């Protein structure tokens, strides 16, 4: 058993900075055989760091990602839409929690990850630094943002790291519901009055390019892809996933009678791909550098929420301590 053999030699995550070539070879062979790596298995320090970074970034995205939609909760057009949107946002919070838990199995604490987010050290998905200006944005987020997230995350269910892969199974099921609810909003609006259709088109115009950027830089500029693919953390490259997303989405826009805001978009008969026009990577870089339209708002809102929730966490901890002391007293008295 590889797991046992690896663990016998190096049971402690702290020791994995010593890169024993035999262990490294066995580790890669395990991956090549499509065997999962589990929390207690030996792993190269760089594999651990890559996963800590990616899973934490993913968790932060789910948590920060609640804000653009939360903005419309009080203004949902019907009670039914409000209930659906609320459930969706709560799902995103849940995804953040599974993902923080998955990252914790790699030896990083929730507090450390939170501190990295609150101090601006950690990244979260660029898409959440854009504003939500009309109700149709709720449709566009579900359709495009959750749609892009599913395209990226279904392969993560086969990620080589077990706790991440398993967390992704439920996340993907829920994202699938999110995508459908978004497309349902878009359908209603695109097939509604002229004003509603214009709102749907406006939401598509603003959300399209940021959604395309969610997949990350072109493969040629992606610093982590090659290694992450060799480790089977990533199963497809950024560009491959982006292309799959565009191919899936163009017919959906056509069905809605909406126009994708890309004058250069064209179908290549030979490859069967919808080829996009040039992506504005300067905009992407600006957003990653903290200069997107809502970076400051998203971070300050999160910082405020954490500060204002301090008393709740203190009260919960005090209550738990009281319950535990009572249980101990009862045991001693018995
Ligand atoms: N935004 O070498 P690569 C969701 C960074 S969840 C910000 O290609 P990698 C659900 C990257 O970190 C959405 N930063 O990196 C929802 C790296 O920075 P570093 C989140 C980005 O990791 C829906 C640098 O650029 N999903 O939407 C972005 O191999 C609705 C070089 O890039 C995940 O996190 C970006 N878009 O590939 C919630 C999925 N792209 O560390 C609420 C898991 C790249 O060198 C409402 N993550 N960067 O400073 C992944 O699959 C990967 O991490 C990628 C990036 C594909 C995002």
CSV table of C-alpha atoms in Angstrom, one decimal, residues 1 41 46 61 104 119-120 124 153 195 197 204 217 223 231 249 256 269 272 281 295-296 315:
chain,number,residue,atom,x,y,z
A,1,UNK,CA,0.0,0.0,0.0
A,41,UNK,CA,-0.3,11.0,3.1
A,46,UNK,CA,4.8,22.6,-3.1
A,61,UNK,CA,-14.6,33.4,-3.7
A,104,UNK,CA,-7.7,22.9,6.9
A,119,UNK,CA,-5.6,41.8,4.9
A,120,UNK,CA,-5.9,41.6,1.1
A,124,UNK,CA,-10.6,35.6,-4.6
A,153,UNK,CA,-15.4,22.7,-10.9
A,195,UNK,CA,-37.7,47.0,-21.0
A,197,UNK,CA,-35.3,42.3,-22.4
A,204,UNK,CA,-25.2,40.1,-20.4
A,217,UNK,CA,-4.9,33.9,-17.9
A,223,UNK,CA,2.2,30.2,-13.9
A,231,UNK,CA,-0.3,16.7,-10.2
A,249,UNK,CA,-23.1,29.4,-23.8
A,256,UNK,CA,-32.7,33.8,-25.3
A,269,UNK,CA,-16.3,24.9,-38.9
A,272,UNK,CA,-16.3,23.2,-34.0
A,281,UNK,CA,-6.1,41.3,-19.9
A,295,UNK,CA,-12.6,45.6,-4.8
A,296,UNK,CA,-12.5,48.1,-2.0
A,315,UNK,CA,-21.2,34.6,23.0
